[in-house]
Short mmCIF file of N, CA and C in Angstrom, two decimals:
data_model
loop_
_atom_site.label_atom_id
_atom_site.label_comp_id
_atom_site.label_asym_id
_atom_site.label_seq_id
_atom_site.Cartn_x
_atom_site.Cartn_y
_atom_site.Cartn_z
N MET A 1 -32.24 -71.74 -27.80
CA MET A 1 -32.94 -70.56 -27.46
C MET A 1 -32.20 -69.33 -27.95
N GLU A 2 -33.00 -68.36 -28.36
CA GLU A 2 -32.38 -67.15 -28.89
C GLU A 2 -32.23 -66.12 -27.78
N GLU A 3 -31.15 -65.42 -27.84
CA GLU A 3 -30.93 -64.35 -26.88
C GLU A 3 -31.65 -63.09 -27.37
N PRO A 4 -32.30 -62.35 -26.44
CA PRO A 4 -32.96 -61.11 -26.87
C PRO A 4 -31.92 -60.10 -27.35
N GLN A 5 -32.27 -59.47 -28.44
CA GLN A 5 -31.36 -58.47 -28.98
C GLN A 5 -31.58 -57.14 -28.27
N ASP A 6 -30.51 -56.45 -28.02
CA ASP A 6 -30.60 -55.11 -27.42
C ASP A 6 -31.09 -54.13 -28.47
N TYR A 7 -32.05 -53.31 -28.06
CA TYR A 7 -32.58 -52.29 -28.98
C TYR A 7 -31.66 -51.09 -28.93
N LYS A 8 -31.21 -50.65 -30.05
CA LYS A 8 -30.33 -49.49 -30.14
C LYS A 8 -31.13 -48.30 -30.64
N THR A 9 -31.08 -47.22 -29.89
CA THR A 9 -31.77 -46.00 -30.29
C THR A 9 -31.00 -45.35 -31.43
N PRO A 10 -31.71 -44.95 -32.48
CA PRO A 10 -31.00 -44.31 -33.59
C PRO A 10 -30.32 -43.02 -33.13
N LYS A 11 -29.16 -42.75 -33.70
CA LYS A 11 -28.38 -41.57 -33.31
C LYS A 11 -29.14 -40.28 -33.61
N ALA A 12 -29.89 -40.24 -34.70
CA ALA A 12 -30.64 -39.03 -35.05
C ALA A 12 -31.67 -38.70 -33.98
N LEU A 13 -32.32 -39.73 -33.43
CA LEU A 13 -33.32 -39.52 -32.38
C LEU A 13 -32.65 -39.00 -31.11
N LEU A 14 -31.51 -39.55 -30.75
CA LEU A 14 -30.78 -39.07 -29.58
C LEU A 14 -30.37 -37.60 -29.74
N VAL A 15 -29.86 -37.26 -30.92
CA VAL A 15 -29.44 -35.88 -31.16
C VAL A 15 -30.65 -34.94 -31.09
N ALA A 16 -31.79 -35.36 -31.65
CA ALA A 16 -32.99 -34.52 -31.62
C ALA A 16 -33.49 -34.31 -30.20
N VAL A 17 -33.52 -35.36 -29.40
CA VAL A 17 -34.01 -35.25 -28.01
C VAL A 17 -33.07 -34.37 -27.19
N ILE A 18 -31.78 -34.57 -27.33
CA ILE A 18 -30.83 -33.76 -26.57
C ILE A 18 -30.91 -32.29 -27.02
N GLY A 19 -31.04 -32.06 -28.32
CA GLY A 19 -31.15 -30.69 -28.83
C GLY A 19 -32.39 -30.00 -28.31
N MET A 20 -33.53 -30.70 -28.29
CA MET A 20 -34.76 -30.09 -27.77
C MET A 20 -34.65 -29.82 -26.27
N GLY A 21 -34.00 -30.70 -25.55
CA GLY A 21 -33.79 -30.47 -24.12
C GLY A 21 -32.96 -29.23 -23.86
N VAL A 22 -31.91 -29.07 -24.67
CA VAL A 22 -31.06 -27.88 -24.53
C VAL A 22 -31.86 -26.62 -24.87
N LEU A 23 -32.69 -26.67 -25.93
CA LEU A 23 -33.51 -25.51 -26.29
C LEU A 23 -34.50 -25.16 -25.18
N ILE A 24 -35.07 -26.15 -24.54
CA ILE A 24 -36.01 -25.89 -23.43
C ILE A 24 -35.28 -25.18 -22.29
N VAL A 25 -34.10 -25.68 -21.93
CA VAL A 25 -33.34 -25.08 -20.83
C VAL A 25 -32.94 -23.64 -21.19
N VAL A 26 -32.47 -23.41 -22.41
CA VAL A 26 -32.08 -22.07 -22.83
C VAL A 26 -33.30 -21.14 -22.83
N GLY A 27 -34.45 -21.62 -23.28
CA GLY A 27 -35.67 -20.80 -23.29
C GLY A 27 -36.12 -20.42 -21.89
N VAL A 28 -36.07 -21.36 -20.96
CA VAL A 28 -36.47 -21.07 -19.58
C VAL A 28 -35.52 -20.06 -18.95
N VAL A 29 -34.22 -20.21 -19.19
CA VAL A 29 -33.25 -19.26 -18.64
C VAL A 29 -33.47 -17.87 -19.24
N ALA A 30 -33.72 -17.80 -20.54
CA ALA A 30 -33.97 -16.50 -21.17
C ALA A 30 -35.24 -15.86 -20.63
N LEU A 31 -36.30 -16.64 -20.46
CA LEU A 31 -37.55 -16.12 -19.91
C LEU A 31 -37.34 -15.61 -18.48
N ALA A 32 -36.61 -16.35 -17.67
CA ALA A 32 -36.33 -15.91 -16.30
C ALA A 32 -35.52 -14.61 -16.32
N GLY A 33 -34.57 -14.51 -17.24
CA GLY A 33 -33.76 -13.29 -17.34
C GLY A 33 -34.61 -12.08 -17.71
N VAL A 34 -35.53 -12.26 -18.65
CA VAL A 34 -36.41 -11.15 -19.05
C VAL A 34 -37.30 -10.74 -17.89
N LEU A 35 -37.86 -11.70 -17.18
CA LEU A 35 -38.73 -11.37 -16.03
C LEU A 35 -37.96 -10.63 -14.95
N ILE A 36 -36.76 -11.09 -14.64
CA ILE A 36 -35.95 -10.43 -13.61
C ILE A 36 -35.60 -9.01 -14.06
N HIS A 37 -35.24 -8.85 -15.32
CA HIS A 37 -34.89 -7.52 -15.84
C HIS A 37 -36.09 -6.58 -15.76
N ARG A 38 -37.27 -7.04 -16.14
CA ARG A 38 -38.45 -6.18 -16.12
C ARG A 38 -38.88 -5.83 -14.70
N MET A 39 -38.73 -6.77 -13.78
CA MET A 39 -39.14 -6.49 -12.40
C MET A 39 -38.16 -5.55 -11.71
N SER A 40 -36.89 -5.56 -12.10
CA SER A 40 -35.90 -4.73 -11.42
C SER A 40 -35.80 -3.33 -12.03
N SER A 41 -36.32 -3.12 -13.23
CA SER A 41 -36.22 -1.79 -13.85
C SER A 41 -37.38 -0.92 -13.39
N LYS A 42 -37.16 0.39 -13.44
CA LYS A 42 -38.19 1.34 -13.03
C LYS A 42 -39.27 1.39 -14.10
N PRO A 43 -40.54 1.52 -13.69
CA PRO A 43 -41.60 1.63 -14.70
C PRO A 43 -41.50 2.98 -15.42
N THR A 44 -41.74 2.96 -16.70
CA THR A 44 -41.68 4.19 -17.48
C THR A 44 -43.09 4.73 -17.66
N GLN A 45 -43.19 6.04 -17.60
CA GLN A 45 -44.48 6.68 -17.81
C GLN A 45 -44.79 6.70 -19.30
N PRO A 46 -46.04 6.43 -19.66
CA PRO A 46 -46.38 6.49 -21.08
C PRO A 46 -46.24 7.92 -21.59
N SER A 47 -45.68 8.05 -22.76
CA SER A 47 -45.51 9.39 -23.32
C SER A 47 -46.82 9.85 -23.94
N LEU A 48 -47.21 11.04 -23.60
CA LEU A 48 -48.44 11.61 -24.12
C LEU A 48 -48.11 12.55 -25.27
N PRO A 49 -48.98 12.62 -26.24
CA PRO A 49 -48.70 13.54 -27.35
C PRO A 49 -48.75 14.98 -26.86
N PRO A 50 -47.93 15.85 -27.44
CA PRO A 50 -47.94 17.24 -27.00
C PRO A 50 -49.26 17.91 -27.36
N VAL A 51 -49.71 18.77 -26.46
CA VAL A 51 -50.96 19.49 -26.66
C VAL A 51 -50.61 20.94 -27.00
N ALA A 52 -51.17 21.41 -28.08
CA ALA A 52 -50.92 22.79 -28.49
C ALA A 52 -51.84 23.71 -27.69
N LEU A 53 -51.25 24.59 -26.93
CA LEU A 53 -52.02 25.55 -26.15
C LEU A 53 -51.98 26.89 -26.86
N SER A 54 -53.09 27.55 -26.86
CA SER A 54 -53.13 28.86 -27.51
C SER A 54 -53.60 29.90 -26.50
N ASP A 55 -53.09 31.08 -26.67
CA ASP A 55 -53.48 32.19 -25.81
C ASP A 55 -54.54 33.06 -26.46
N THR A 56 -55.13 32.56 -27.53
CA THR A 56 -56.12 33.36 -28.24
C THR A 56 -57.43 33.39 -27.48
N ILE A 57 -58.12 34.47 -27.61
CA ILE A 57 -59.43 34.64 -26.98
C ILE A 57 -60.46 33.98 -27.89
N PRO A 58 -61.42 33.26 -27.32
CA PRO A 58 -62.45 32.64 -28.15
C PRO A 58 -63.19 33.67 -28.99
N SER A 59 -63.63 33.25 -30.13
CA SER A 59 -64.34 34.13 -31.04
C SER A 59 -65.65 34.59 -30.41
N PRO A 60 -66.01 35.87 -30.59
CA PRO A 60 -67.28 36.34 -30.03
C PRO A 60 -68.48 35.68 -30.72
N ASN A 61 -68.27 35.13 -31.90
CA ASN A 61 -69.36 34.46 -32.61
C ASN A 61 -69.64 33.06 -32.05
N MET A 62 -68.69 32.54 -31.27
CA MET A 62 -68.85 31.21 -30.70
C MET A 62 -69.85 31.27 -29.55
N PRO A 63 -70.91 30.44 -29.61
CA PRO A 63 -71.90 30.49 -28.52
C PRO A 63 -71.33 29.90 -27.24
N LEU A 64 -71.74 30.48 -26.13
CA LEU A 64 -71.34 29.98 -24.82
C LEU A 64 -72.46 29.13 -24.25
N ALA A 65 -72.10 28.04 -23.63
CA ALA A 65 -73.09 27.17 -23.00
C ALA A 65 -72.92 27.26 -21.49
N HIS A 66 -74.02 27.35 -20.79
CA HIS A 66 -73.99 27.45 -19.34
C HIS A 66 -74.81 26.31 -18.75
N ALA A 67 -74.25 25.66 -17.74
CA ALA A 67 -74.98 24.65 -17.00
C ALA A 67 -75.25 25.21 -15.61
N THR A 68 -76.49 25.25 -15.23
CA THR A 68 -76.86 25.77 -13.92
C THR A 68 -76.94 24.60 -12.95
N LEU A 69 -76.08 24.63 -11.95
CA LEU A 69 -76.07 23.58 -10.94
C LEU A 69 -76.72 24.13 -9.67
N PRO A 70 -77.40 23.27 -8.93
CA PRO A 70 -78.02 23.72 -7.68
C PRO A 70 -76.96 24.21 -6.69
N THR A 71 -77.38 25.06 -5.76
CA THR A 71 -76.44 25.55 -4.76
C THR A 71 -75.98 24.40 -3.88
N GLY A 72 -74.73 24.45 -3.48
CA GLY A 72 -74.16 23.39 -2.64
C GLY A 72 -73.57 22.25 -3.43
N VAL A 73 -73.71 22.29 -4.75
CA VAL A 73 -73.17 21.22 -5.60
C VAL A 73 -71.79 21.66 -6.08
N GLN A 74 -70.82 20.77 -5.93
CA GLN A 74 -69.46 21.07 -6.35
C GLN A 74 -69.10 20.18 -7.54
N LEU A 75 -68.61 20.78 -8.62
CA LEU A 75 -68.23 20.06 -9.82
C LEU A 75 -66.84 19.45 -9.63
N LEU A 76 -66.73 18.12 -9.82
CA LEU A 76 -65.45 17.44 -9.66
C LEU A 76 -64.76 17.19 -10.99
N SER A 77 -65.51 16.74 -12.00
CA SER A 77 -64.91 16.47 -13.30
C SER A 77 -65.97 16.48 -14.39
N VAL A 78 -65.50 16.61 -15.62
CA VAL A 78 -66.38 16.62 -16.80
C VAL A 78 -65.81 15.64 -17.81
N THR A 79 -66.69 14.81 -18.39
CA THR A 79 -66.28 13.83 -19.39
C THR A 79 -67.25 13.87 -20.55
N ARG A 80 -66.72 13.82 -21.77
CA ARG A 80 -67.55 13.81 -22.97
C ARG A 80 -68.18 12.43 -23.13
N VAL A 81 -69.50 12.39 -23.31
CA VAL A 81 -70.22 11.13 -23.52
C VAL A 81 -70.54 10.97 -24.99
N GLN A 82 -71.15 11.99 -25.58
CA GLN A 82 -71.46 12.02 -27.01
C GLN A 82 -71.05 13.38 -27.53
N ASP A 83 -71.39 13.66 -28.79
CA ASP A 83 -70.96 14.93 -29.38
C ASP A 83 -71.42 16.14 -28.57
N ASN A 84 -72.65 16.15 -28.12
CA ASN A 84 -73.18 17.32 -27.42
C ASN A 84 -73.61 17.00 -26.00
N VAL A 85 -73.19 15.87 -25.47
CA VAL A 85 -73.57 15.48 -24.11
C VAL A 85 -72.31 15.30 -23.28
N LEU A 86 -72.29 15.94 -22.12
CA LEU A 86 -71.18 15.82 -21.19
C LEU A 86 -71.68 15.20 -19.89
N ALA A 87 -70.86 14.35 -19.29
CA ALA A 87 -71.17 13.78 -17.98
C ALA A 87 -70.46 14.64 -16.94
N LEU A 88 -71.23 15.16 -16.00
CA LEU A 88 -70.69 15.99 -14.94
C LEU A 88 -70.62 15.17 -13.66
N HIS A 89 -69.43 15.02 -13.09
CA HIS A 89 -69.27 14.33 -11.82
C HIS A 89 -69.31 15.40 -10.73
N VAL A 90 -70.37 15.36 -9.93
CA VAL A 90 -70.58 16.39 -8.91
C VAL A 90 -70.69 15.72 -7.55
N THR A 91 -70.50 16.52 -6.52
CA THR A 91 -70.69 16.04 -5.16
C THR A 91 -71.56 17.05 -4.41
N GLU A 92 -72.45 16.51 -3.60
CA GLU A 92 -73.34 17.35 -2.80
C GLU A 92 -73.49 16.70 -1.44
N HIS A 93 -73.02 17.38 -0.41
CA HIS A 93 -73.07 16.88 0.96
C HIS A 93 -72.41 15.51 1.07
N GLY A 94 -71.27 15.33 0.40
CA GLY A 94 -70.53 14.07 0.48
C GLY A 94 -71.05 12.96 -0.40
N GLN A 95 -72.12 13.18 -1.13
CA GLN A 95 -72.70 12.16 -2.01
C GLN A 95 -72.31 12.48 -3.45
N ASP A 96 -71.63 11.54 -4.11
CA ASP A 96 -71.24 11.74 -5.51
C ASP A 96 -72.39 11.40 -6.43
N ARG A 97 -72.52 12.21 -7.49
CA ARG A 97 -73.57 11.98 -8.49
C ARG A 97 -73.01 12.24 -9.87
N ILE A 98 -73.62 11.63 -10.86
CA ILE A 98 -73.29 11.87 -12.26
C ILE A 98 -74.50 12.54 -12.90
N LEU A 99 -74.29 13.70 -13.50
CA LEU A 99 -75.35 14.42 -14.20
C LEU A 99 -75.00 14.44 -15.68
N LEU A 100 -76.02 14.39 -16.54
CA LEU A 100 -75.81 14.47 -17.98
C LEU A 100 -76.25 15.84 -18.46
N TRP A 101 -75.36 16.54 -19.15
CA TRP A 101 -75.63 17.90 -19.61
C TRP A 101 -75.61 17.92 -21.13
N ASN A 102 -76.77 18.27 -21.72
CA ASN A 102 -76.85 18.45 -23.16
C ASN A 102 -76.45 19.89 -23.45
N VAL A 103 -75.32 20.06 -24.10
CA VAL A 103 -74.75 21.39 -24.30
C VAL A 103 -75.62 22.23 -25.23
N LEU A 104 -76.21 21.62 -26.25
CA LEU A 104 -77.02 22.39 -27.20
C LEU A 104 -78.29 22.93 -26.57
N THR A 105 -78.99 22.10 -25.80
CA THR A 105 -80.25 22.53 -25.21
C THR A 105 -80.06 23.15 -23.84
N GLY A 106 -78.94 22.90 -23.19
CA GLY A 106 -78.69 23.43 -21.86
C GLY A 106 -79.34 22.61 -20.75
N GLN A 107 -79.96 21.49 -21.11
CA GLN A 107 -80.63 20.66 -20.10
C GLN A 107 -79.60 19.88 -19.28
N VAL A 108 -79.83 19.84 -17.98
CA VAL A 108 -79.03 19.01 -17.09
C VAL A 108 -79.96 17.94 -16.56
N ARG A 109 -79.67 16.70 -16.90
CA ARG A 109 -80.51 15.58 -16.48
C ARG A 109 -79.82 14.80 -15.38
N THR A 110 -80.64 14.24 -14.51
CA THR A 110 -80.10 13.42 -13.45
C THR A 110 -79.58 12.13 -14.04
N GLY A 111 -78.34 11.81 -13.74
CA GLY A 111 -77.75 10.57 -14.22
C GLY A 111 -77.93 9.47 -13.19
N LEU A 112 -76.94 9.29 -12.34
CA LEU A 112 -77.03 8.25 -11.32
C LEU A 112 -76.27 8.69 -10.09
N ASP A 113 -76.65 8.07 -8.98
CA ASP A 113 -75.96 8.32 -7.72
C ASP A 113 -74.84 7.30 -7.59
N VAL A 114 -73.66 7.77 -7.21
CA VAL A 114 -72.51 6.90 -7.05
C VAL A 114 -72.37 6.61 -5.57
N GLY A 115 -72.54 5.34 -5.21
CA GLY A 115 -72.41 4.96 -3.81
C GLY A 115 -70.96 4.97 -3.38
N THR A 116 -70.74 5.28 -2.13
CA THR A 116 -69.38 5.28 -1.62
C THR A 116 -69.03 3.88 -1.14
N ALA A 117 -67.76 3.51 -1.29
CA ALA A 117 -67.31 2.18 -0.85
C ALA A 117 -67.15 2.19 0.66
N HIS A 118 -67.62 1.15 1.30
CA HIS A 118 -67.53 1.06 2.76
C HIS A 118 -66.45 0.08 3.14
#
């Protein structure tokens, strides 16, 4: 009867497996270090580009646009929607609304009512 021969793992395979194991451990330690560093550091504010402010008076040739809001309506913010359309965030008696204002025609259109979160 023949004795079973012991299987010998090639040395190159052993070196490759051990090397990959070491790389996995080093990668996990590095990732943990980066996470700990980011969580312990203070958050930085994003830097905004500088805005050039001028003290010049607008040209008298420049047309002025006026939006007439009903009495009791308070303007909270203005956002550009399109080239000549602005969204006006207004509040009236505690109810927030969005109005659309066409600057060229001067029309103020009803946008939508913003419900309050309960």
